[in-house]
XYZ file of C-alpha atoms in Angstrom:
567
model
C 45.637 -20.169 -4.051
C 45.513 -22.479 -6.882
C 48.949 -24.070 -7.925
C 50.529 -25.048 -11.236
C 51.299 -28.727 -11.406
C 54.467 -29.447 -12.645
C 55.712 -33.244 -13.264
C 59.290 -34.051 -12.636
C 61.609 -34.274 -15.640
C 63.790 -38.042 -16.122
C 65.474 -40.130 -18.384
C 63.294 -42.774 -19.238
C 66.191 -45.140 -20.798
C 68.421 -44.397 -17.756
C 65.036 -45.548 -15.521
C 64.342 -48.606 -17.919
C 67.973 -49.785 -17.639
C 68.503 -48.995 -13.711
C 65.520 -51.441 -13.248
C 66.879 -53.759 -15.334
C 69.442 -53.795 -12.555
C 68.184 -53.225 -9.517
C 64.665 -55.153 -10.147
C 62.598 -53.148 -7.608
C 59.341 -51.666 -8.605
C 59.696 -49.107 -12.143
C 59.017 -45.661 -9.829
C 61.543 -46.250 -7.867
C 64.008 -46.135 -10.261
C 62.442 -43.377 -11.349
C 62.338 -41.077 -8.249
C 66.453 -42.484 -8.464
C 67.119 -41.242 -12.056
C 65.939 -37.769 -10.857
C 67.906 -38.079 -8.178
C 70.676 -38.342 -10.601
C 71.183 -42.288 -10.065
C 71.573 -43.823 -12.941
C 73.663 -47.347 -12.349
C 73.456 -50.147 -9.657
C 76.666 -48.611 -7.747
C 75.660 -45.364 -7.275
C 72.104 -46.446 -6.353
C 73.687 -49.137 -3.357
C 76.155 -45.936 -2.042
C 72.798 -44.582 -1.979
C 70.530 -46.868 -0.392
C 73.407 -47.878 2.109
C 75.303 -44.678 2.953
C 78.515 -45.273 4.727
C 81.495 -43.011 7.208
C 83.868 -44.197 4.454
C 82.263 -42.199 1.324
C 82.831 -39.562 3.496
C 85.846 -37.547 1.953
C 89.104 -36.809 3.034
C 89.429 -33.499 5.080
C 92.611 -32.605 4.042
C 91.343 -32.049 0.723
C 90.195 -29.173 2.412
C 91.798 -26.452 1.393
C 93.263 -24.285 4.573
C 92.269 -27.545 6.565
C 96.872 -28.299 6.965
C 96.847 -24.904 8.370
C 93.796 -24.626 10.350
C 94.963 -27.789 12.373
C 99.075 -27.272 12.906
C 98.070 -23.830 14.336
C 95.035 -25.477 16.645
C 97.910 -27.998 17.594
C 101.039 -25.813 18.419
C 98.126 -23.277 20.461
C 97.225 -26.719 22.063
C 101.188 -27.281 23.077
C 101.903 -23.054 24.372
C 98.997 -23.936 26.225
C 96.925 -20.757 24.039
C 94.142 -19.613 24.876
C 91.313 -20.783 22.037
C 88.254 -18.180 21.712
C 85.472 -20.580 19.309
C 83.111 -17.934 18.029
C 80.245 -18.744 16.235
C 76.922 -16.921 14.473
C 73.875 -17.119 16.723
C 71.438 -20.046 14.781
C 71.091 -22.994 15.021
C 74.352 -23.735 12.322
C 76.291 -21.525 14.397
C 74.999 -22.540 18.546
C 75.725 -26.139 16.769
C 79.117 -25.249 15.145
C 80.470 -23.789 18.829
C 78.779 -26.666 20.640
C 80.799 -29.091 18.085
C 84.192 -27.589 19.157
C 83.911 -26.848 22.497
C 83.024 -30.302 22.962
C 85.296 -31.722 21.884
C 88.471 -29.405 21.226
C 87.301 -28.992 25.559
C 88.724 -32.689 25.998
C 92.091 -32.020 24.908
C 92.660 -28.134 25.956
C 91.225 -26.376 29.179
C 92.306 -23.215 27.805
C 88.615 -22.177 25.709
C 86.579 -19.420 25.667
C 82.977 -19.329 23.128
C 81.725 -16.207 22.373
C 78.792 -15.493 20.095
C 77.366 -11.776 19.378
C 74.242 -10.392 19.920
C 71.763 -10.061 17.545
C 71.160 -6.666 18.357
C 74.051 -5.425 19.948
C 76.919 -6.151 17.312
C 74.255 -7.890 14.331
C 75.941 -11.122 12.329
C 79.336 -12.102 11.851
C 82.710 -11.183 13.231
C 82.653 -8.211 15.054
C 84.479 -5.861 16.789
C 83.532 -6.782 20.095
C 83.997 -10.228 19.609
C 86.942 -9.376 18.540
C 87.766 -7.292 21.815
C 86.936 -9.546 24.130
C 89.590 -12.088 22.728
C 92.152 -9.948 23.391
C 90.720 -9.204 27.351
C 91.061 -12.918 27.596
C 94.754 -13.419 25.975
C 93.386 -15.312 23.488
C 95.701 -15.820 20.503
C 93.181 -18.112 18.655
C 90.216 -17.459 16.944
C 88.019 -20.435 15.185
C 85.025 -18.579 13.523
C 82.627 -20.968 13.065
C 79.470 -20.087 10.153
C 80.870 -16.883 9.344
C 83.181 -14.553 8.186
C 84.078 -14.565 5.334
C 83.319 -11.749 4.886
C 84.434 -9.859 7.477
C 87.435 -7.603 6.573
C 87.544 -5.080 9.276
C 87.177 -7.530 11.753
C 89.990 -9.716 10.890
C 91.890 -6.788 10.000
C 91.525 -5.420 13.930
C 92.109 -9.111 15.157
C 95.073 -9.061 12.934
C 96.924 -5.591 14.470
C 95.979 -7.226 17.798
C 98.072 -10.125 17.002
C 95.389 -12.432 17.324
C 95.207 -15.454 14.707
C 91.920 -16.264 13.019
C 90.372 -19.716 11.542
C 87.649 -19.044 9.191
C 85.048 -21.877 9.414
C 82.209 -20.767 6.538
C 80.193 -21.979 4.352
C 78.498 -18.848 2.671
C 79.218 -17.364 -0.265
C 83.013 -15.683 -0.195
C 83.316 -12.523 -2.779
C 86.152 -12.087 -5.087
C 88.636 -10.724 -1.792
C 88.794 -12.891 1.176
C 89.490 -11.800 4.447
C 93.230 -11.591 5.569
C 92.390 -15.103 7.664
C 95.482 -17.659 9.925
C 93.197 -20.430 6.964
C 90.480 -20.477 5.666
C 87.975 -23.266 5.256
C 84.995 -22.872 2.599
C 84.732 -25.526 -0.376
C 83.520 -22.669 -2.255
C 86.912 -20.776 -2.207
C 87.345 -21.039 -6.219
C 91.022 -22.799 -5.787
C 89.236 -24.852 -2.754
C 90.032 -29.098 -4.192
C 87.457 -30.450 -2.250
C 84.993 -32.382 -3.897
C 81.478 -31.361 -2.149
C 80.669 -28.099 -1.821
C 77.441 -26.992 0.197
C 78.471 -28.725 3.803
C 77.068 -26.317 6.617
C 78.965 -24.337 8.860
C 78.726 -26.928 11.589
C 80.048 -29.334 8.541
C 82.983 -27.933 7.975
C 83.752 -27.556 11.450
C 83.070 -31.022 11.924
C 85.883 -31.973 8.813
C 88.532 -29.572 10.643
C 87.495 -32.190 13.893
C 87.849 -35.632 11.158
C 90.759 -33.697 9.896
C 92.555 -33.046 13.811
C 91.306 -36.421 15.166
C 93.539 -37.932 11.503
C 96.734 -36.244 12.269
C 97.204 -37.317 16.401
C 95.753 -40.710 16.070
C 92.155 -40.104 18.106
C 89.176 -42.379 17.952
C 86.794 -41.568 15.565
C 84.347 -44.060 16.755
C 84.537 -43.531 20.126
C 85.717 -39.782 19.667
C 83.979 -37.818 16.936
C 81.040 -40.288 15.291
C 79.314 -39.681 18.478
C 78.819 -35.297 17.675
C 77.235 -36.195 14.037
C 74.097 -35.439 16.375
C 74.634 -30.898 16.504
C 75.535 -31.660 12.783
C 72.486 -33.435 11.586
C 70.345 -31.175 13.396
C 72.986 -27.523 11.734
C 72.100 -29.715 7.852
C 68.333 -29.859 8.978
C 67.965 -26.242 10.890
C 70.380 -24.420 7.687
C 68.338 -26.193 4.888
C 71.306 -27.168 2.928
C 71.084 -29.883 -0.032
C 71.314 -33.040 1.708
C 72.952 -35.043 -1.097
C 76.290 -36.249 -0.696
C 78.459 -35.634 1.714
C 75.421 -34.558 3.895
C 73.780 -37.329 3.191
C 76.090 -38.900 4.941
C 76.339 -36.734 7.532
C 72.361 -36.456 8.287
C 72.208 -40.376 7.918
C 74.508 -40.915 10.740
C 73.600 -38.022 12.744
C 70.066 -38.428 13.015
C 71.390 -42.238 14.038
C 73.061 -40.722 16.812
C 70.180 -38.322 18.068
C 67.573 -41.382 18.369
C 69.713 -43.845 19.549
C 72.166 -42.148 21.871
C 71.262 -38.086 21.936
C 73.732 -35.510 24.263
C 71.994 -34.350 27.442
C 71.277 -31.919 26.708
C 69.446 -32.986 23.049
C 67.575 -35.501 24.724
C 65.925 -33.382 28.089
C 64.516 -31.337 25.063
C 63.462 -34.187 23.387
C 62.039 -35.813 26.597
C 60.398 -32.645 26.991
C 58.288 -32.145 23.629
C 57.135 -35.167 24.297
C 57.284 -37.214 20.584
C 58.489 -40.575 21.583
C 59.408 -41.594 17.916
C 62.254 -41.802 15.605
C 62.975 -38.143 14.257
C 63.565 -37.356 11.551
C 64.671 -33.809 9.313
C 61.696 -32.738 9.096
C 61.104 -33.592 13.249
C 64.677 -32.087 13.325
C 63.346 -28.718 11.808
C 59.857 -27.867 13.381
C 60.733 -29.157 16.863
C 64.254 -28.881 18.339
C 65.048 -25.533 15.597
C 62.512 -23.654 16.535
C 63.471 -23.733 20.464
C 67.542 -23.593 19.788
C 66.488 -20.805 17.214
C 64.901 -18.889 19.995
C 67.806 -18.042 22.162
C 69.325 -16.207 19.938
C 65.650 -14.083 18.507
C 65.067 -13.105 22.005
C 67.391 -13.451 24.371
C 70.831 -14.630 23.728
C 72.272 -17.422 21.330
C 74.773 -18.630 24.657
C 71.626 -20.597 26.399
C 71.717 -22.463 23.534
C 74.558 -23.662 23.340
C 75.043 -24.086 27.384
C 72.172 -26.382 27.391
C 74.295 -28.439 23.618
C 77.169 -28.588 25.967
C 75.360 -29.818 29.598
C 76.604 -32.303 31.765
C 74.435 -32.418 34.216
C 70.868 -33.477 34.133
C 69.710 -30.069 36.681
C 70.953 -27.932 34.289
C 69.715 -28.832 31.346
C 66.417 -29.831 32.824
C 66.399 -25.989 33.640
C 67.844 -24.856 30.543
C 65.264 -26.699 27.845
C 62.662 -25.807 30.100
C 64.122 -21.859 29.980
C 63.898 -22.498 25.826
C 61.017 -23.970 25.741
C 59.317 -19.994 27.647
C 61.695 -18.386 25.390
C 60.495 -19.814 22.310
C 56.470 -19.549 23.562
C 57.283 -15.582 23.733
C 58.584 -15.953 19.901
C 55.443 -17.762 18.894
C 53.140 -14.368 20.780
C 55.176 -11.852 19.049
C 55.276 -13.943 15.481
C 51.521 -13.928 15.505
C 51.204 -10.714 16.375
C 53.769 -10.064 13.815
C 51.654 -11.588 10.723
C 48.929 -10.189 11.792
C 49.932 -6.903 10.755
C 51.833 -7.723 7.556
C 49.241 -9.558 6.008
C 46.628 -6.916 7.286
C 50.015 -4.292 5.508
C 49.872 -6.827 2.364
C 45.628 -6.276 1.694
C 45.531 -2.643 2.808
C 48.218 -1.759 -0.433
C 45.437 -0.854 -3.285
C 48.194 -1.681 -6.208
C 49.964 -4.538 -3.931
C 48.627 -6.739 -6.997
C 51.038 -4.993 -9.833
C 53.686 -5.496 -7.608
C 55.913 -8.918 -8.060
C 57.157 -8.326 -4.701
C 57.194 -7.668 -0.938
C 58.671 -5.233 0.931
C 58.027 -4.176 3.734
C 58.670 -2.284 6.976
C 57.871 -0.943 10.841
C 60.028 0.506 12.830
C 58.994 -1.357 15.923
C 59.041 -4.613 15.133
C 61.082 -7.277 16.225
C 64.327 -8.213 14.828
C 64.560 -11.289 15.749
C 61.539 -12.554 14.147
C 61.366 -11.057 11.205
C 62.720 -13.985 8.931
C 60.242 -15.926 9.660
C 57.413 -13.119 9.251
C 59.291 -12.629 5.454
C 58.965 -16.337 5.528
C 55.157 -16.802 5.920
C 54.602 -13.993 3.624
C 55.902 -15.783 0.992
C 54.144 -18.519 1.409
C 50.934 -16.822 1.421
C 50.893 -14.402 -1.247
C 53.520 -16.067 -3.011
C 55.882 -13.133 -3.669
C 59.673 -12.019 -3.178
C 59.666 -10.406 0.391
C 61.534 -8.534 1.933
C 60.587 -7.592 6.008
C 62.511 -4.883 7.586
C 62.776 -2.720 11.137
C 65.061 -0.237 13.312
C 67.819 -1.179 14.381
C 71.010 0.692 16.148
C 70.175 3.549 13.703
C 69.638 1.247 10.744
C 66.988 -0.636 8.832
C 68.081 -4.053 9.071
C 65.628 -7.144 7.304
C 65.187 -10.256 5.937
C 64.777 -11.789 2.798
C 63.055 -14.743 1.379
C 62.588 -16.223 -1.921
C 59.964 -18.258 -3.654
C 61.078 -21.298 -6.054
C 63.650 -20.531 -8.939
C 64.340 -16.417 -7.978
C 67.262 -15.734 -6.716
C 66.395 -12.491 -3.768
C 70.839 -12.847 -3.243
C 71.490 -11.151 -7.252
C 68.168 -8.856 -6.636
C 69.783 -7.605 -3.628
C 73.633 -7.832 -4.858
C 72.525 -5.110 -7.808
C 71.641 -2.623 -5.243
C 74.818 -2.796 -3.022
C 76.040 0.705 -3.263
C 72.518 1.527 -1.096
C 73.362 -1.143 1.393
C 75.730 -0.949 4.882
C 76.128 -5.105 4.646
C 74.302 -7.718 3.136
C 75.024 -11.993 2.944
C 73.164 -14.800 2.362
C 71.778 -17.560 -0.172
C 69.359 -17.709 -3.487
C 66.524 -18.058 -0.773
C 67.812 -16.502 1.901
C 69.319 -13.131 2.503
C 69.720 -10.255 5.442
C 70.384 -6.547 4.517
C 71.689 -3.164 6.906
C 71.643 0.290 5.306
C 70.489 3.598 6.533
C 67.186 5.090 7.036
C 67.400 7.562 4.196
C 68.275 4.900 1.999
C 64.950 2.642 2.521
C 62.550 3.962 0.086
C 65.923 3.958 -2.969
C 66.502 0.632 -2.287
C 62.739 -0.238 -2.046
C 61.593 1.356 -5.607
C 64.790 -0.190 -6.797
C 64.719 -3.704 -5.740
C 60.877 -3.762 -7.001
C 62.290 -3.131 -10.215
C 64.655 -5.780 -10.690
C 62.500 -7.573 -9.173
C 59.723 -7.299 -11.602
C 62.247 -7.240 -14.351
C 63.328 -10.928 -13.525
C 61.172 -12.805 -12.368
C 59.670 -15.324 -14.703
C 56.166 -15.620 -14.758
C 55.936 -18.773 -14.390
C 57.980 -18.242 -10.701
C 54.276 -15.443 -10.505
C 52.482 -18.405 -9.171
C 52.776 -21.200 -6.702
C 54.152 -24.727 -7.935
C 53.353 -28.146 -7.064
C 56.300 -30.132 -8.235
C 55.691 -34.253 -8.933
C 57.763 -36.962 -9.536
C 55.449 -39.572 -10.165
C 52.287 -41.109 -11.212
C 51.159 -43.713 -8.959
C 48.160 -46.183 -8.695
C 46.888 -46.222 -4.538
C 46.605 -50.358 -5.755
C 50.940 -50.376 -4.868
C 50.799 -48.586 -1.538
C 51.897 -51.475 0.468
C 54.266 -52.042 3.070
C 56.803 -53.246 1.093
C 56.438 -50.402 -0.845
C 56.566 -47.710 2.132
C 59.597 -49.790 3.236
C 61.891 -48.317 -0.099
C 60.548 -45.796 -0.066
C 61.801 -44.465 3.848
C 65.280 -45.846 2.166
C 65.079 -42.540 0.361
C 65.562 -40.441 3.451
C 66.977 -38.316 4.816
C 64.678 -36.107 2.768
C 65.691 -32.646 2.739
C 66.704 -30.457 0.105
C 67.389 -31.713 -3.465
C 65.751 -35.042 -1.562
C 62.970 -34.099 -1.143
C 59.741 -36.774 0.539
C 58.940 -37.710 -3.597
C 55.377 -36.541 -4.086
C 53.209 -38.864 -6.243
C 50.026 -37.763 -8.476
C 46.698 -39.939 -9.246
C 43.796 -39.434 -11.533
C 40.003 -40.962 -11.814
C 39.822 -40.181 -8.250
C 36.362 -40.571 -6.571
C 35.356 -39.659 -3.295
C 33.592 -42.642 -1.155
C 31.026 -40.414 1.124
C 33.182 -40.335 4.193
C 35.260 -37.693 3.328
C 34.216 -34.633 6.045
C 35.519 -31.339 7.037
C 38.366 -30.354 9.579
C 37.386 -27.281 11.891
C 36.307 -25.692 8.730
C 39.365 -25.418 7.046
C 41.262 -28.823 6.395
C 40.134 -32.421 4.947
C 39.978 -35.806 6.420
C 39.528 -37.486 2.778
C 38.722 -41.080 2.685
C 38.879 -41.518 -1.629
C 38.552 -44.518 -3.959
C 40.135 -45.199 -7.921
C 38.773 -46.583 -10.412
C 40.218 -50.159 -9.987
C 38.672 -50.172 -6.688
C 41.842 -49.933 -4.024
C 40.685 -46.742 -1.578
C 43.044 -44.754 0.604
C 42.872 -42.271 3.712
C 44.530 -39.205 4.213
C 44.682 -35.487 5.405
C 44.544 -32.465 3.104
C 45.305 -28.967 5.338
C 44.242 -25.762 4.362
C 42.335 -27.289 1.546
C 38.733 -27.081 2.891
C 37.039 -24.993 0.413
C 36.602 -28.448 -2.132
C 34.535 -30.239 0.448
C 31.724 -29.162 -1.622
C 33.346 -30.166 -5.152
C 34.057 -33.927 -3.235
C 30.163 -33.945 -1.711
C 28.855 -33.984 -5.375
C 30.786 -36.624 -6.191
C 32.880 -34.762 -8.980
C 35.595 -36.948 -10.421
C 39.489 -35.653 -9.166
C 42.387 -35.799 -9.257
C 45.144 -35.120 -6.114
C 49.268 -34.948 -5.266
C 49.949 -36.015 -2.762
C 52.847 -37.377 -0.178
C 52.494 -40.927 1.438
C 53.532 -41.128 4.982
C 52.869 -43.883 8.004
C 50.011 -42.606 10.948
C 50.292 -44.180 14.269
C 47.661 -43.550 17.047
C 47.229 -45.938 19.921
C 49.863 -48.214 19.146
C 48.599 -48.469 16.154
C 50.225 -47.548 12.319
C 48.798 -47.705 9.121
C 50.039 -46.049 5.977
C 47.539 -42.079 4.520
C 47.781 -39.846 2.358
C 49.458 -36.183 2.980
C 47.372 -34.727 0.410
C 48.850 -31.513 -1.768
C 46.449 -30.360 -4.080
C 43.004 -31.684 -5.292
C 41.752 -31.236 -8.981
C 38.098 -31.489 -9.997
C 36.981 -32.286 -13.066
C 33.555 -30.954 -14.381
């Protein structure tokens, strides 16, 4: 698919002034300004994140009420139910609070809903579980902000609910005892983009402050779970999230909890874990439990205290994830074939697919694969418990949540954000929903959004790429949404004659710029350009810089995103 190249804009004057203050390569000043960092103090804070940069947890609306209620429950020995969603953010949240509060309160229960029998969010069954076990307090994590009915049911059972959620609230909030969500309209908390687990962390941080519990000894060590949630929930890695991610990855790499260390050992990765490694390595394994079996297995691993038990659970998650991959592969093949068989597919601005026997736990992954392949907003539906349930994924710049919201009258429920959402509806409404959704997307999508876009941060000469440049570039990490690994472009390039095709799909590149500097690179999925390279056509390319380690030796190489040839 031909991509449109778009260079990220920046204020040249601000970048020049910042260069005068920092005295580093001008490219880095450009990158900083693009990220909203335009003075020495802001740059220092960016390059040297400190735990002291974290905001006071008591700035969050509801925090004092929540902590006092938990303290009351501990004093009165009330059973507490820790309730979380079944994805990585939810399971890491439950593990986080369970491990922390179990040191101070033996009367803890944990509950994760069954994806197939209960669905997303606080369920009536979950409330009934709390009542059966005499729990008088529920702490709901990564869910609950729209659980009006379930929370009302809890209130009727004399069960208080504390909601720790980061999803966008409706106009009317549920009648919970306390709600921790920076996105509440009147919440003064300065940073709005925390994950559900990060909000759970702020609750613990506030509790530790109030009860004089050591941050260094008891709170900081749980940041490995926060880092995993931030990475896997794709929240912006800016501001407070950047600080939490930085120290959480440090904890993960230096002293991870037993369950994570066991999982990492099984994966066999020996070098330092980055956000990307978490997303593509640990994340799918932890998510697989909730997709195919039950999310409690992921929590069991994350709170494991015995080595034998951790090994058994880790191996089980590996096996479950392999099964998930097999199911996913078959579904993707079917979905692609369905799209290709649609004779009017080219006219449609969105993809809506339904097959009643597709696996509910994998539809979100398949939707993402369809977006990658066809670059259109996509919803993939399957049948579950008499309903049609689906997962939606979007393209850059198009708000799929708002498009779904315009079909609210046809839905049983829905939730999510700009680029990913979940929804369910009655079977009788599927056809009307599909037609209306297609119409809404067609009316609102911009022509430029329909073409895949490669965003580029800066133009760079190969001669600038050296160890010193790499070391400073690494200080922009942790990389993630709104702070992605910088993409550079280089012009006036030619093939050295040593580039070759790998597996008929990929390119192993050895290319040279006109000034004479040569760089090696890998271009996944761009094997179609091998003949242009062999024909010695001049070209330009965009790429990220990475370090390739092999047999104990490391060297810098380019991970090429796209090529453009001149005729």
